[in-house]
Short mmCIF file of C-alpha atoms in Angstrom, two decimals:
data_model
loop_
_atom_site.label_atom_id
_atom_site.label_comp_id
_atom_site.label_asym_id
_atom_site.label_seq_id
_atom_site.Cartn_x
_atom_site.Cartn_y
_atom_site.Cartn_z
CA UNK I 148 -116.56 -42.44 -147.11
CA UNK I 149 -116.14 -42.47 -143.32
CA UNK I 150 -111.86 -43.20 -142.82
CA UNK I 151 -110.88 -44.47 -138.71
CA UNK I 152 -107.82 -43.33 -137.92
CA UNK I 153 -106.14 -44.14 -134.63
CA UNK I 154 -103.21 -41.91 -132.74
CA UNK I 155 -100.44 -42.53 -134.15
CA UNK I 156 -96.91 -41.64 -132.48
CA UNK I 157 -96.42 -39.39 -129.41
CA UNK I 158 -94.40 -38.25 -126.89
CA UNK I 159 -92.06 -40.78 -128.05
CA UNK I 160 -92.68 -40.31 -131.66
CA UNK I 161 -93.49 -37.26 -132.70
CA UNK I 162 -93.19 -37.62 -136.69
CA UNK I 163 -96.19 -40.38 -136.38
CA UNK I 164 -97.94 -37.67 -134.90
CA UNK I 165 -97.22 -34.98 -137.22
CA UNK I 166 -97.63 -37.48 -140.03
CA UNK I 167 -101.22 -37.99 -138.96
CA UNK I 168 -101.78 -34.46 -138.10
CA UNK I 169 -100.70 -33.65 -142.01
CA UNK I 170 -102.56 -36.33 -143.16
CA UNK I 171 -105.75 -35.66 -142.00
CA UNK I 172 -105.48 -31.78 -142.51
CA UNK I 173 -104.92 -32.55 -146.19
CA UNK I 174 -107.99 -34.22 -146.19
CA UNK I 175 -110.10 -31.35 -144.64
CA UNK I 176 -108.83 -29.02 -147.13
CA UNK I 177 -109.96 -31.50 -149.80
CA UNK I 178 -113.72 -31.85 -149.16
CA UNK I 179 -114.22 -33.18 -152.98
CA UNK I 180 -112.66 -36.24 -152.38
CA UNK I 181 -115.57 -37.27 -150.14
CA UNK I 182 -113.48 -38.63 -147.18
CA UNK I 183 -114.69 -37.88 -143.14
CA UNK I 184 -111.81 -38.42 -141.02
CA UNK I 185 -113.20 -39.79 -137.55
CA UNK I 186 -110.51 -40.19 -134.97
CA UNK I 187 -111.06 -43.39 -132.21
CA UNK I 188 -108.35 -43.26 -129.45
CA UNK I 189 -108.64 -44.72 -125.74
CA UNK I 190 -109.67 -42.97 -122.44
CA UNK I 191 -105.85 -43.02 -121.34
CA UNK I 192 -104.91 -40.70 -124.58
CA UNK I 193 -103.21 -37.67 -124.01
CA UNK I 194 -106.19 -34.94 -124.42
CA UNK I 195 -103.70 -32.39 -125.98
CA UNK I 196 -103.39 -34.78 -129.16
CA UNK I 197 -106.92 -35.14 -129.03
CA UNK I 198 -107.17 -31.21 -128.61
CA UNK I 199 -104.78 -30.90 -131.64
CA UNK I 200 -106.35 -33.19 -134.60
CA UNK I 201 -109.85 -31.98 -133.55
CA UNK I 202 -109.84 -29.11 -136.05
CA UNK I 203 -109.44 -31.51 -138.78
CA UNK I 204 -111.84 -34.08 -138.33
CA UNK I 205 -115.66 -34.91 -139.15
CA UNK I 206 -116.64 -35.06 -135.49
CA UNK I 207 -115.54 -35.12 -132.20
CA UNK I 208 -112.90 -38.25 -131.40
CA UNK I 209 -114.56 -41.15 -130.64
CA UNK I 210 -113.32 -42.23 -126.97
CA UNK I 211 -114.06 -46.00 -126.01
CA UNK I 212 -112.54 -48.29 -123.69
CA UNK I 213 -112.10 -50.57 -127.04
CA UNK I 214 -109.41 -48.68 -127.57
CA UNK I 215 -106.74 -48.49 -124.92
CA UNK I 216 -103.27 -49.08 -125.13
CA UNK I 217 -102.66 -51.03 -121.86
CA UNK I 218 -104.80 -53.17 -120.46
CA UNK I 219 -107.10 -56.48 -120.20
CA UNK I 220 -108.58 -55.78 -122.93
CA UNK I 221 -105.85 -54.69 -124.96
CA UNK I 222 -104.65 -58.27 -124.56
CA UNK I 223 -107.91 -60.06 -125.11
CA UNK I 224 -107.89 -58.15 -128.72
CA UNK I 225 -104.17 -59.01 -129.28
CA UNK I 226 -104.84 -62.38 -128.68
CA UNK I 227 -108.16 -62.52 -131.22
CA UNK I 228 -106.36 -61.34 -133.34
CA UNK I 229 -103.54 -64.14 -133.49
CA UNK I 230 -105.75 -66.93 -132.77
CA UNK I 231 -108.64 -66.22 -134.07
CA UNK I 232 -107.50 -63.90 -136.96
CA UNK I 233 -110.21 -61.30 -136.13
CA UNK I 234 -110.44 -58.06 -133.57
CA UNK I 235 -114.16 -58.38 -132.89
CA UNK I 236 -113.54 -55.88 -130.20
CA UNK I 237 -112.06 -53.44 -132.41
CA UNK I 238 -114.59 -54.86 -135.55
CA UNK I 239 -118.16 -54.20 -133.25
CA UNK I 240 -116.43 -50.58 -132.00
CA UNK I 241 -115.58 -49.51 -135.52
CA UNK I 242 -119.12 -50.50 -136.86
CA UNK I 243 -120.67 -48.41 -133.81
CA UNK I 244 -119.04 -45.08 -135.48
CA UNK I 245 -120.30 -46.01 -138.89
CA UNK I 246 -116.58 -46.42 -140.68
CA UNK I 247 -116.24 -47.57 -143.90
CA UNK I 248 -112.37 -47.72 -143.76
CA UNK I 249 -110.22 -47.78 -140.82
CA UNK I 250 -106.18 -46.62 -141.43
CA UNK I 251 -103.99 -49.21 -140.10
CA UNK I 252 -100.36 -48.71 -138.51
CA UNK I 253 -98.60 -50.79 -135.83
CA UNK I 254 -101.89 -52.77 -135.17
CA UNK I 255 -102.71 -56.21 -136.50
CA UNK I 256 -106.87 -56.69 -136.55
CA UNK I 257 -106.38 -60.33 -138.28
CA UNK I 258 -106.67 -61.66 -141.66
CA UNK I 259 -110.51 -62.30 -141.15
CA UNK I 260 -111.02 -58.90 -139.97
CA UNK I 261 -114.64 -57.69 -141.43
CA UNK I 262 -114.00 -54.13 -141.80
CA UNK I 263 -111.70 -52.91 -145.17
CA UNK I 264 -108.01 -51.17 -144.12
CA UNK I 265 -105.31 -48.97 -145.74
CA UNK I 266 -102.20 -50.20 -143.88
CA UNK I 267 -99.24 -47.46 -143.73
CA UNK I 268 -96.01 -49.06 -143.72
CA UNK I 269 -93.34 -45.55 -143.60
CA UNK I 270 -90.79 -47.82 -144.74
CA UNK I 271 -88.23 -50.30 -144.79
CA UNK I 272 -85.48 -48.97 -143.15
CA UNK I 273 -85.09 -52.71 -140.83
CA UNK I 274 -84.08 -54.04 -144.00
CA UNK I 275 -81.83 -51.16 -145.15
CA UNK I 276 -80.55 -50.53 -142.60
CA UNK I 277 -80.37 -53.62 -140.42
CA UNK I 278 -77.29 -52.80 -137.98
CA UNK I 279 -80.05 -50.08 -136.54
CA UNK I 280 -82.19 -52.91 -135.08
CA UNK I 281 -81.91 -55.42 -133.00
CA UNK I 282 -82.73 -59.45 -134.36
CA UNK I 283 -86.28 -59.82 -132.67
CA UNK I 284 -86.74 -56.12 -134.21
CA UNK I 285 -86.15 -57.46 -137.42
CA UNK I 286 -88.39 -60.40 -137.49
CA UNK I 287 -91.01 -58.64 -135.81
CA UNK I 288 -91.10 -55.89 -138.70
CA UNK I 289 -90.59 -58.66 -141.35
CA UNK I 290 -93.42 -60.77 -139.61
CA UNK I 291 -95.92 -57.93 -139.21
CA UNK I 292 -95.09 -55.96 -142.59
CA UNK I 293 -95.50 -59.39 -144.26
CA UNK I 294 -99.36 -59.95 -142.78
CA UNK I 295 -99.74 -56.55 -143.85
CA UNK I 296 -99.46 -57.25 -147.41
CA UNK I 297 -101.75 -60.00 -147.31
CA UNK I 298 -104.09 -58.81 -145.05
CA UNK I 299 -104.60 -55.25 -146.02
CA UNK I 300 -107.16 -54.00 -148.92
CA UNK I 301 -104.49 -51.16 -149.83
CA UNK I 302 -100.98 -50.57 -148.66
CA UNK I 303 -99.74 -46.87 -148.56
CA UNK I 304 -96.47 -45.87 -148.27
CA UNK I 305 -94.41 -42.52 -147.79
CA UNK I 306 -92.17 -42.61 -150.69
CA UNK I 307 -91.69 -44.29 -154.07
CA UNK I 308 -88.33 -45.50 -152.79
CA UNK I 309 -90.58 -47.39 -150.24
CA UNK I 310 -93.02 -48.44 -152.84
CA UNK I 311 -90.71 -49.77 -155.04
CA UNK I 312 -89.07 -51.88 -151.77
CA UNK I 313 -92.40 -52.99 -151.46
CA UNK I 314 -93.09 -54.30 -155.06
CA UNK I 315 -89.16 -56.20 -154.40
CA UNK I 316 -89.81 -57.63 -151.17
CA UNK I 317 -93.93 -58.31 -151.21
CA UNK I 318 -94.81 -58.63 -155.63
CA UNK I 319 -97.99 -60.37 -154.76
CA UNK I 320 -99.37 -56.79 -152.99
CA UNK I 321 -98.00 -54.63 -156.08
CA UNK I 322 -101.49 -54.05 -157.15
CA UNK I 323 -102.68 -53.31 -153.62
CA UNK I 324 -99.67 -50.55 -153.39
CA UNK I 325 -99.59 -46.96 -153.17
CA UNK I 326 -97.51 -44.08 -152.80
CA UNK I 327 -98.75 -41.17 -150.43
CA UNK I 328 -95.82 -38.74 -150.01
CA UNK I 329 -95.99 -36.44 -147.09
CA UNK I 330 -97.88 -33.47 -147.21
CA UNK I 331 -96.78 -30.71 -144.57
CA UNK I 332 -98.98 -28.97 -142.69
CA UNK I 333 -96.86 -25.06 -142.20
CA UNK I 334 -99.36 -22.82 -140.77
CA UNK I 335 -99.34 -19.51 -140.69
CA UNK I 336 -95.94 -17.48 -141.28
CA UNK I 337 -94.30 -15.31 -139.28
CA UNK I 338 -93.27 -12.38 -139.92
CA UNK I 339 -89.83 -11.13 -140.47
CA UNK I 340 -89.76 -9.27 -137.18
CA UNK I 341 -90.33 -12.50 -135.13
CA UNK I 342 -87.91 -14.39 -136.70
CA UNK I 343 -85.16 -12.47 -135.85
CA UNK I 344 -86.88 -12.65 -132.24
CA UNK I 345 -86.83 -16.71 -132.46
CA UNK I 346 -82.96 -15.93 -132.77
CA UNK I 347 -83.17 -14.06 -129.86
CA UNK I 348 -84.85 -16.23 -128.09
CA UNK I 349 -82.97 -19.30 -128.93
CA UNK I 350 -79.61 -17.76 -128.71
CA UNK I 351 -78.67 -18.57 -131.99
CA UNK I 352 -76.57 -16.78 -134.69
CA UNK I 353 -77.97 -15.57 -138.24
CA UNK I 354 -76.60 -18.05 -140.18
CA UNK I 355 -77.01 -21.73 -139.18
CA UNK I 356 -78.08 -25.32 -140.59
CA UNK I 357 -81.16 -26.91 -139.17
CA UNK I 358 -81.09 -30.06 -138.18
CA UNK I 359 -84.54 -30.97 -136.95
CA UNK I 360 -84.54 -34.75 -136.35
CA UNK I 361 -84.99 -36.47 -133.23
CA UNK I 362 -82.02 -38.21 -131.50
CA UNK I 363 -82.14 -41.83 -132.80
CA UNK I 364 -79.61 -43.36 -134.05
CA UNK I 365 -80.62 -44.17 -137.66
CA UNK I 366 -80.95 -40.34 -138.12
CA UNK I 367 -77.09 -40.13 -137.97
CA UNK I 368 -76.10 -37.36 -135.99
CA UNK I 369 -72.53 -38.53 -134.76
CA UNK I 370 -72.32 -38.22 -139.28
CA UNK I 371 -72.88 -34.39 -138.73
CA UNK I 372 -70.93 -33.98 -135.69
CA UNK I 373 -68.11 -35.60 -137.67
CA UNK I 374 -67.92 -34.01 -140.42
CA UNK I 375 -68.16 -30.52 -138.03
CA UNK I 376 -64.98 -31.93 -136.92
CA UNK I 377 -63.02 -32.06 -139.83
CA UNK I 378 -64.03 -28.57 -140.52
CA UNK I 379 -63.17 -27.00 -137.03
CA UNK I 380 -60.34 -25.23 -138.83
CA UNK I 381 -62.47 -23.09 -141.32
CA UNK I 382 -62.44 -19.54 -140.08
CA UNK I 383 -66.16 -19.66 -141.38
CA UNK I 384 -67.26 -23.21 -140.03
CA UNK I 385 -71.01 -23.41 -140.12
CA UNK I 386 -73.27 -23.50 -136.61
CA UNK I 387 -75.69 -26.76 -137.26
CA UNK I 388 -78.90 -26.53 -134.82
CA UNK I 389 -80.51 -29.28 -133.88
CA UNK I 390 -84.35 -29.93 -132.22
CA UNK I 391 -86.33 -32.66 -131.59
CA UNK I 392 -87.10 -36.02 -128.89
CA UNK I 393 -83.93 -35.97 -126.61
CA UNK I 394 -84.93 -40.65 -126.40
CA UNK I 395 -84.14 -43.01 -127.62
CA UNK I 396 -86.11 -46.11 -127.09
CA UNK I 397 -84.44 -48.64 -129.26
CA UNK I 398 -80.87 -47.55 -127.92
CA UNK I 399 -81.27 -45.41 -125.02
CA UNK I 400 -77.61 -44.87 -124.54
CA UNK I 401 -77.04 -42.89 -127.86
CA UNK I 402 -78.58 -39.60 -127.37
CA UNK I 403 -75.69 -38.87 -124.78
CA UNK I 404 -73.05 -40.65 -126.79
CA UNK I 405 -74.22 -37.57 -129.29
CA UNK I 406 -74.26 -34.97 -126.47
CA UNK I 407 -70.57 -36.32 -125.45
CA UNK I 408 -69.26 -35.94 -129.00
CA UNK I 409 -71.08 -32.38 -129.63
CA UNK I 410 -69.69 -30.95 -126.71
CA UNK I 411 -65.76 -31.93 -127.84
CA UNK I 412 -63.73 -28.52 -127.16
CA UNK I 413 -62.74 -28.45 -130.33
CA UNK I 414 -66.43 -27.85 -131.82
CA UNK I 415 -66.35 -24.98 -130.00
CA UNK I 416 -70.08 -24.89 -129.61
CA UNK I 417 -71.00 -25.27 -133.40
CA UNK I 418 -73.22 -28.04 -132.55
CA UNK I 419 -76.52 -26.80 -130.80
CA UNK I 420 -79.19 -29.12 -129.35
CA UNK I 421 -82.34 -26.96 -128.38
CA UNK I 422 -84.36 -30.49 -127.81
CA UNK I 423 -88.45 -30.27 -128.09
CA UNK I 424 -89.25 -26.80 -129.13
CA UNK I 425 -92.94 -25.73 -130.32
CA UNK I 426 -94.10 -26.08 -133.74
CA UNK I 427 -94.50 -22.99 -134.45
CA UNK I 428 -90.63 -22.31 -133.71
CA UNK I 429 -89.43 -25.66 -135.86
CA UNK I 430 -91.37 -23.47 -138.98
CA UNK I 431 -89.62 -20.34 -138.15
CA UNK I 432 -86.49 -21.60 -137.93
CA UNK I 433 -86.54 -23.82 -140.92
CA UNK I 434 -87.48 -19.97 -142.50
CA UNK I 435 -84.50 -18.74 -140.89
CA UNK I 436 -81.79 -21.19 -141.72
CA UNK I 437 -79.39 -21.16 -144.52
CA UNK I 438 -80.12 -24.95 -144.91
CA UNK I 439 -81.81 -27.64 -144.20
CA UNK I 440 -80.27 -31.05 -143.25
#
């Protein structure tokens, strides 16, 4: 069975991109489940990502015009898509690489769409969490993830916690509902002699908390920088480090609000933000710490 997937995530979201990169490298290292992951993508995609999920694929990534992000005929496939209730552009471009499935995220192909999907929905944190979003957010998330489970042949999600949302909020796609936790892709390890070299490197002291969550609201920081002030008195207060996207697109004005707070006097520089750092670093210092958060 031939599985499309598209780039997901980026530069601006990097856990799509690792979530893709981890999904597709599990299915490599499974060849007895009979799944080829192709990869389409669009001539404006960033040849590094295309560089970095090549290893793991059937064959090289298909690159059509079909498939970029911006565009004229981005639109025109938008807008078959709503008024026609089929992506023929996407349809005739998936049937040129021979796919049998094609993964769906973020992209609505219609109800009439010819070709079967898997839809991932990660979850419904809009609905948990609704303060996080703004209204036309909302309704676009309840709109789309709603077409989703009546459109899609399969729904996958990232956690039973999600599934089980799923099964309260969309019964009629219970049977169409699965649960796909994540599967991380590590590496290699270092060595002990390069970890204490990532301290080095990083400035950092032997015993810290890792914190390796990009700087969007939802993910709470100004919770950790709180409680970090209510234990500034501790003669051993703990040192939380912190990686990941310094943006925020939904609220662009909270990564500094966190900054601001983490760089109170009174912290006295127990809150570290070392921003995007290579992969290979994130594993070696989630080796290194004393926890993880």
């Amino acid at each position: 069975m031939r599985v499309a997937f598209g780039i997901i995530g980026g530069g601006f979201w990097t856990g799509g991109l690792n979530y893709l990169e981890s999904l597709v490298s599990a299915i490599r290292d499974r060849p007895s489940l009979g799944v080829e992951p192709i990869l389409f993508a669009g001539p404006d995609a960033d040849p590094a990502i295309l560089d970095r999920l090549a290893p793991f694929l059937a064959e090289a990534p298909h690159v059509s015009s079909a498939w970029r992000r911006t565009g004229g005929l981005r639109a025109c496939r938008r807008l078959q898509g709503v008024v026609l209730q089929r992506d023929s552009i996407a349809e005739r471009a998936l049937r040129r690489m021979s796919a049998d499935v094609v993964f769906q995220h973020s992209v609505w192909y219609g109800l009439r769409f010819r070709v079967p999907t898997v839809a991932w929905i990660a979850d419904f944190q809009h609905v948990r969490c609704p303060e996080m979003f703004s209204v036309a957010n909302r309704i676009k998330r309840n709109f789309g993830y709603r077409m989703l489970s009546h459109s899609a042949d399969a729904l996958v999600f990232s956690s039973l916690d999600a599934l089980n949302d799923c099964r309260t909020y969309f019964p009629h796609a219970t049977p169409r509902a699965h649960a796909l936790p994540f599967v991380p892709l590590l590496g290699p390890m270092a060595s002990p002699d390069s970890l204490g070299a990532l301290l080095a490197k990083y400035d950092l002291p032997s015993k810290f908390i890792f914190l390796p969550n990009q700087l969007w609201k939802h993910k709470n920081h100004l919770a950790v920088v709180a409680a970090l002030e209510r234990l500034r008195t501790s003669s051993d207060g703990p040192v939380v480090v912190a990686c990941g996207n310094p943006e925020d697109y939904r609220h662009p004005d909270h990564p500094q609000r966190v900054m601001d707070a983490a760089r109170s006097p009174s912290l006295g520089g127990t809150f570290r933000f070392l921003g995007m750092i290579p992969r290979a670093d994130l594993t070696g210092l989630m080796r290194q710490s004393a926890a993880l958060i």
